[in-house]
Amino acid sequence: MKWDDIRRSEYTGANRCWPCTSVNLGLVGLVALWLYRRDRRVGALAAAAIGVAAVAVRGYVVPYTPQFAPRLVETLPLPGDPFGKGPERDIPESASLTGTDLDGTAVLQELAAAGAIEADGDLIRPTAAVDREWRGQMDRLAAEPLAALARDAAETVPTMDELDTHVDENGEWLVVDGGLVARPVVVAELAAYLALAGTVEDQQVRLAGARAFRMFLDSCPDCGTELVESSAVSCCGGYTDPQTKPEDVLVCPSCEQRLFTIPT
Ligand SMILES: [Zn+2]
């Protein structure tokens, strides 16, 4: 058996789930204490050492921990939010303002041909004028209340008419074709659609481009918080198939919204 078979990187390192880890360390401690009380000190020491080591390299030792630990921890009367349910929590992907079935590579080629994006070494980025316009529009839209944002979107994007709004404990949303589009996504896409007006003629490319522009975000278009790169599915999210890699995503830790899913 190789070390890589023993170590489970999907549950350790940056992917470590702290509710699972602490519940497991607690259970390891209880087993050790139980053995110790029964005067089996060597056994107690061994159980503690092996248990802690296993939690360190495998994330957890108790089977099915991801299924029960987060809920268990949630019910504990702990002060504050010791496990920081920020970006580690699984944040579902928001819907988009723009429905399109254009291929991503084709969209980037069209945007480049139109002069909206350019290569910068290994990276691509918006050209300076488009970038300036995009960021200016985002600042303007971020200041609008939700109803005004909905009106703005409906008036700007020809594929849309009147848009419903929705507010819940997870934030503010526009209802587009039955899907919920998170406010930061609305701000980013609507601003990009406006910024592409001068350069991209084709309506479909402009819509798809507005969506693709979210990959260029480094801070939240709505609240300004720096975005963090995170794994879409942490241990508690049910990532069980070792053949599929979890998606990498850009999330705003303040709004708890996913701004972009990085293609793998
Ligand atoms: Zn935000």
Short mmCIF file of C-alpha atoms and ligand atoms in Angstrom, two decimals:
data_model
loop_
_atom_site.label_atom_id
_atom_site.label_comp_id
_atom_site.label_asym_id
_atom_site.label_seq_id
_atom_site.Cartn_x
_atom_site.Cartn_y
_atom_site.Cartn_z
CA MET A 1 0.00 0.00 0.00
CA LYS A 2 1.42 3.34 -1.01
CA TRP A 3 1.40 6.42 1.18
CA ASP A 4 -0.91 8.16 -1.29
CA ASP A 5 -3.47 5.39 -0.77
CA ILE A 6 -3.37 5.97 2.97
CA ARG A 7 -3.38 9.73 2.93
CA ARG A 8 -6.66 11.28 1.84
CA SER A 9 -5.86 14.74 0.55
CA GLU A 10 -9.53 15.41 -0.14
CA TYR A 11 -10.15 15.47 3.61
CA THR A 12 -6.90 17.05 4.80
CA GLY A 13 -4.87 20.18 4.21
CA ALA A 14 -6.95 22.98 2.73
CA ASN A 15 -9.87 20.56 2.39
CA ARG A 16 -9.87 19.60 6.05
CA CYS A 17 -13.30 19.86 7.54
CA TRP A 18 -12.99 21.18 11.08
CA PRO A 19 -16.33 19.90 12.36
CA CYS A 20 -15.33 16.38 11.26
CA THR A 21 -11.83 16.71 12.68
CA SER A 22 -12.88 17.97 16.09
CA VAL A 23 -15.67 15.42 16.48
CA ASN A 24 -13.18 12.66 15.62
CA LEU A 25 -10.49 13.91 17.98
CA GLY A 26 -13.16 14.05 20.68
CA LEU A 27 -14.18 10.44 20.01
CA VAL A 28 -10.53 9.29 19.93
CA GLY A 29 -10.08 11.00 23.29
CA LEU A 30 -13.14 9.25 24.73
CA VAL A 31 -11.89 5.82 23.64
CA ALA A 32 -8.48 6.53 25.13
CA LEU A 33 -10.03 7.77 28.37
CA TRP A 34 -12.26 4.70 28.57
CA LEU A 35 -9.25 2.38 28.14
CA TYR A 36 -7.29 4.43 30.67
CA ARG A 37 -10.06 4.19 33.28
CA ARG A 38 -10.13 0.42 32.79
CA ASP A 39 -6.46 0.39 33.68
CA ARG A 40 -5.25 -0.39 30.22
CA ARG A 41 -2.79 2.44 30.01
CA VAL A 42 -0.63 1.12 27.21
CA GLY A 43 -3.74 0.44 25.16
CA ALA A 44 -5.05 3.92 25.93
CA LEU A 45 -1.83 5.55 24.81
CA ALA A 46 -1.73 3.50 21.62
CA ALA A 47 -5.38 4.27 20.84
CA ALA A 48 -4.79 7.99 21.32
CA ALA A 49 -1.58 8.05 19.25
CA ILE A 50 -3.01 5.99 16.37
CA GLY A 51 -6.32 7.85 16.41
CA VAL A 52 -4.73 11.29 16.30
CA ALA A 53 -2.32 10.24 13.54
CA ALA A 54 -5.17 8.79 11.49
CA VAL A 55 -7.23 11.97 11.83
CA ALA A 56 -4.14 13.94 10.78
CA VAL A 57 -3.55 12.04 7.53
CA ARG A 58 -7.03 10.83 6.66
CA GLY A 59 -9.25 13.66 7.89
CA TYR A 60 -11.38 11.38 10.06
CA VAL A 61 -11.37 7.86 11.50
CA VAL A 62 -14.99 7.30 12.43
CA PRO A 63 -16.88 5.99 9.38
CA TYR A 64 -19.54 8.28 7.90
CA THR A 65 -18.25 11.27 9.87
CA PRO A 66 -19.10 13.73 7.05
CA GLN A 67 -22.71 12.65 7.29
CA PHE A 68 -23.17 13.41 10.98
CA ALA A 69 -20.36 15.64 12.29
CA PRO A 70 -21.44 18.98 10.81
CA ARG A 71 -25.00 18.54 12.05
CA LEU A 72 -23.72 17.42 15.45
CA VAL A 73 -21.44 20.44 15.72
CA GLU A 74 -24.24 22.76 14.58
CA THR A 75 -26.38 21.63 17.51
CA LEU A 76 -23.62 22.28 20.05
CA PRO A 77 -23.97 25.53 21.95
CA LEU A 78 -20.60 26.92 20.87
CA PRO A 79 -19.92 30.64 21.10
CA GLY A 80 -19.74 32.49 17.80
CA ASP A 81 -18.84 30.56 14.70
CA PRO A 82 -15.70 28.59 15.60
CA PHE A 83 -15.62 26.71 12.32
CA GLY A 84 -16.12 29.76 10.13
CA LYS A 85 -18.86 28.49 7.85
CA GLY A 86 -17.64 30.96 5.24
CA PRO A 87 -16.08 29.73 2.04
CA GLU A 88 -15.59 26.20 3.42
CA ARG A 89 -19.32 25.67 3.18
CA ASP A 90 -20.61 24.34 -0.09
CA ILE A 91 -22.01 27.33 -1.96
CA PRO A 92 -24.17 26.33 -4.89
CA GLU A 93 -23.65 27.99 -8.24
CA SER A 94 -25.90 30.94 -8.91
CA ALA A 95 -27.92 31.03 -12.11
CA SER A 96 -26.76 33.47 -14.77
CA LEU A 97 -28.48 36.47 -16.35
CA THR A 98 -27.55 35.06 -19.73
CA GLY A 99 -28.66 31.72 -21.03
CA THR A 100 -26.36 30.63 -23.84
CA ASP A 101 -25.19 27.41 -25.36
CA LEU A 102 -22.14 28.86 -27.06
CA ASP A 103 -18.94 26.91 -26.47
CA GLY A 104 -16.58 28.63 -23.99
CA THR A 105 -13.55 28.52 -26.28
CA ALA A 106 -15.53 30.03 -29.16
CA VAL A 107 -16.71 32.85 -26.89
CA LEU A 108 -13.14 33.67 -25.84
CA GLN A 109 -12.00 33.64 -29.49
CA GLU A 110 -14.80 36.01 -30.47
CA LEU A 111 -14.05 38.31 -27.54
CA ALA A 112 -10.36 38.36 -28.48
CA ALA A 113 -11.16 39.01 -32.16
CA ALA A 114 -13.40 41.92 -31.14
CA GLY A 115 -10.60 43.38 -29.00
CA ALA A 116 -12.44 42.94 -25.70
CA ILE A 117 -9.84 40.62 -24.16
CA GLU A 118 -6.12 40.11 -24.78
CA ALA A 119 -3.35 37.72 -23.81
CA ASP A 120 -0.99 38.77 -21.04
CA GLY A 121 1.67 36.07 -20.87
CA ASP A 122 -0.14 32.89 -19.88
CA LEU A 123 -3.20 34.80 -18.74
CA ILE A 124 -6.01 36.52 -20.55
CA ARG A 125 -7.54 39.74 -19.34
CA PRO A 126 -9.97 42.40 -20.54
CA THR A 127 -8.38 45.12 -22.67
CA ALA A 128 -7.79 48.33 -20.74
CA ALA A 129 -10.73 50.36 -22.07
CA VAL A 130 -13.24 47.53 -21.64
CA ASP A 131 -11.90 46.79 -18.16
CA ARG A 132 -12.26 50.43 -17.10
CA GLU A 133 -15.83 50.59 -18.41
CA TRP A 134 -16.73 47.25 -16.77
CA ARG A 135 -15.43 48.29 -13.35
CA GLY A 136 -17.10 51.69 -13.59
CA GLN A 137 -20.45 50.06 -14.41
CA MET A 138 -20.03 47.58 -11.53
CA ASP A 139 -19.46 50.43 -9.06
CA ARG A 140 -22.58 52.18 -10.33
CA LEU A 141 -24.78 49.06 -10.26
CA ALA A 142 -23.54 47.94 -6.82
CA ALA A 143 -25.00 51.13 -5.36
CA GLU A 144 -28.48 50.43 -6.78
CA PRO A 145 -31.22 48.93 -4.63
CA LEU A 146 -32.48 45.55 -5.84
CA ALA A 147 -35.64 46.88 -7.52
CA ALA A 148 -33.63 49.40 -9.56
CA LEU A 149 -31.15 46.69 -10.51
CA ALA A 150 -34.00 44.51 -11.76
CA ARG A 151 -35.40 47.40 -13.81
CA ASP A 152 -31.95 48.17 -15.20
CA ALA A 153 -31.40 44.53 -16.23
CA ALA A 154 -34.81 44.27 -17.89
CA GLU A 155 -34.27 47.50 -19.84
CA THR A 156 -30.70 46.69 -20.86
CA VAL A 157 -30.80 43.04 -21.90
CA PRO A 158 -33.18 42.58 -24.86
CA THR A 159 -33.90 38.92 -24.04
CA MET A 160 -35.54 39.98 -20.76
CA ASP A 161 -38.67 41.74 -19.80
CA GLU A 162 -39.92 42.46 -16.32
CA LEU A 163 -37.88 40.63 -13.68
CA ASP A 164 -39.01 39.45 -10.28
CA THR A 165 -36.85 39.97 -7.22
CA HIS A 166 -36.36 37.62 -4.32
CA VAL A 167 -34.82 38.21 -0.90
CA ASP A 168 -34.04 35.50 1.64
CA GLU A 169 -31.54 34.81 4.40
CA ASN A 170 -28.89 34.03 1.76
CA GLY A 171 -29.12 37.41 0.07
CA GLU A 172 -30.78 39.25 -2.79
CA TRP A 173 -31.66 37.64 -6.12
CA LEU A 174 -33.25 38.28 -9.49
CA VAL A 175 -35.55 35.60 -10.83
CA VAL A 176 -34.54 34.80 -14.41
CA ASP A 177 -36.31 31.95 -16.23
CA GLY A 178 -37.22 30.42 -12.89
CA GLY A 179 -33.58 30.45 -11.70
CA LEU A 180 -32.19 32.66 -8.95
CA VAL A 181 -29.33 34.94 -9.97
CA ALA A 182 -27.34 36.20 -6.98
CA ARG A 183 -26.96 39.97 -6.69
CA PRO A 184 -23.14 40.02 -7.10
CA VAL A 185 -23.52 37.91 -10.27
CA VAL A 186 -26.17 40.32 -11.60
CA VAL A 187 -23.86 43.29 -10.98
CA ALA A 188 -20.87 41.62 -12.68
CA GLU A 189 -22.76 40.33 -15.73
CA LEU A 190 -24.92 43.38 -16.36
CA ALA A 191 -21.84 45.63 -16.09
CA ALA A 192 -19.89 43.39 -18.49
CA TYR A 193 -22.80 43.32 -20.95
CA LEU A 194 -22.81 47.13 -20.92
CA ALA A 195 -19.02 47.34 -21.17
CA LEU A 196 -18.99 45.08 -24.25
CA ALA A 197 -21.47 47.32 -26.10
CA GLY A 198 -18.84 49.16 -28.12
CA THR A 199 -16.72 46.17 -29.10
CA VAL A 200 -18.90 43.08 -29.54
CA GLU A 201 -21.58 43.21 -32.24
CA ASP A 202 -23.00 39.71 -31.96
CA GLN A 203 -25.75 39.60 -29.33
CA GLN A 204 -25.09 35.95 -28.37
CA VAL A 205 -21.36 36.55 -27.93
CA ARG A 206 -22.03 39.67 -25.89
CA LEU A 207 -24.36 37.75 -23.58
CA ALA A 208 -21.99 34.80 -23.24
CA GLY A 209 -19.06 37.19 -22.83
CA ALA A 210 -20.83 38.98 -19.98
CA ARG A 211 -21.02 35.66 -18.18
CA ALA A 212 -17.40 34.73 -18.97
CA PHE A 213 -16.15 38.06 -17.61
CA ARG A 214 -16.84 36.81 -14.08
CA MET A 215 -13.56 34.86 -14.34
CA PHE A 216 -11.69 38.19 -14.27
CA LEU A 217 -13.11 39.23 -10.90
CA ASP A 218 -10.69 39.54 -8.00
CA SER A 219 -13.04 41.25 -5.58
CA CYS A 220 -16.77 41.01 -5.03
CA PRO A 221 -18.55 43.37 -7.45
CA ASP A 222 -21.25 43.99 -4.85
CA CYS A 223 -19.44 44.43 -1.51
CA GLY A 224 -15.78 44.82 -2.54
CA THR A 225 -14.51 41.91 -0.42
CA GLU A 226 -11.55 40.08 -1.94
CA LEU A 227 -12.66 36.79 -3.49
CA VAL A 228 -11.17 33.54 -2.25
CA GLU A 229 -10.47 30.43 -4.25
CA SER A 230 -12.14 27.50 -2.65
CA SER A 231 -13.16 23.95 -3.28
CA ALA A 232 -16.84 23.64 -4.15
CA VAL A 233 -17.32 20.51 -2.11
CA SER A 234 -15.69 20.13 1.26
CA CYS A 235 -15.76 16.90 3.22
CA CYS A 236 -19.26 17.57 4.53
CA GLY A 237 -20.65 18.21 1.06
CA GLY A 238 -20.66 14.54 0.15
CA TYR A 239 -17.62 14.39 -2.11
CA THR A 240 -17.20 10.65 -2.07
CA ASP A 241 -16.10 9.63 -5.55
CA PRO A 242 -12.28 9.63 -5.75
CA GLN A 243 -12.47 9.70 -9.56
CA THR A 244 -14.03 13.15 -9.75
CA LYS A 245 -12.14 16.21 -8.64
CA PRO A 246 -14.11 18.80 -6.72
CA GLU A 247 -14.63 22.04 -8.63
CA ASP A 248 -12.54 25.06 -7.79
CA VAL A 249 -14.61 28.16 -7.33
CA LEU A 250 -14.25 31.87 -6.64
CA VAL A 251 -16.44 32.89 -3.74
CA CYS A 252 -17.19 36.09 -1.86
CA PRO A 253 -16.79 35.18 1.83
CA SER A 254 -19.00 38.11 2.90
CA CYS A 255 -21.94 37.55 0.55
CA GLU A 256 -21.36 33.77 0.65
CA GLN A 257 -21.87 33.68 -3.09
CA ARG A 258 -20.02 31.78 -5.76
CA LEU A 259 -18.83 34.19 -8.44
CA PHE A 260 -17.14 31.77 -10.79
CA THR A 261 -16.55 28.07 -11.26
CA ILE A 262 -13.04 27.45 -12.57
CA PRO A 263 -13.16 24.80 -15.31
CA THR A 264 -11.06 21.75 -14.46
ZN ZN B 1 -19.60 40.17 -1.63
#
